[in-house]
Amino acid sequence: MHTLTGSNTTRQINGVGKKTALKCLLACSDEALDVTARLGEGDLPSPDVVNECMRYLCSFISPNLSPGEILWKTFMGLSYVTGIDKIPPTYGTWYQHILRAHLQAYVWLQDTIVDPVYLYPLKCGWEVSDNKVRPVLSFDSIAATDTLAQLVKCSCGINKCARRCTCRQNNDTCNELCKCTGNEDCLNTHAILEEEEDI
């Protein structure tokens, strides 16, 4: 648990303290605990270990949802002024974090060995950048952040997407990300804009 939730060498999950992490750990099944206890065994974590660690990390935010589902659910709940910094990590970001936790657990499992064998960090969530070893930033998290930063969504209620609608002000139509969901009652959809152009 300590390597996954943050230690001196692995990053803490934003907004998740040890109390929450322990509560989520105690809610895990015995089978899940057995699998996650294998973190640090072998050169890389097995797919089973990755999946259970992922499930455990996701339980901090919303149990029984995948990283993609949590990302979508959180994004849909954001207000226009909240910003994308509140969006949780993507699958790729969690995976890189699990690799770094695996490396740390591997080291700790050898704490009584005189000549321990170390894993190559550049295969376990680390990279060299500017002559420094830094955590790998997942490509999907960068792409998701750039994409989400460009998305515009309004927080208008149904039938209120008129002049003050954020989407309309940005010359865009409302869509399923908006609070109005861009349904047929919305005043800022492709169909309505086409009608206005015809007039």
PDB file of C-alpha atoms in Angstrom, residues 49 63 89 110 115 128 145:
ATOM      1  CA  VAL A  49      -1.018  -7.231 -10.311  1.00  0.00           C
ATOM      2  CA  PRO A  63     -15.159   2.084  -6.620  1.00  0.00           C
ATOM      3  CA  PRO A  89      -5.260  10.374 -13.885  1.00  0.00           C
ATOM      4  CA  GLN A 110      15.477  -7.041  -0.640  1.00  0.00           C
ATOM      5  CA  ASP A 115      24.081  -7.650  -2.251  1.00  0.00           C
ATOM      6  CA  VAL A 128      16.239  10.486 -18.358  1.00  0.00           C
ATOM      7  CA  THR A 145      -5.008  17.038 -21.205  1.00  0.00           C
TER       8      THR A 145
END
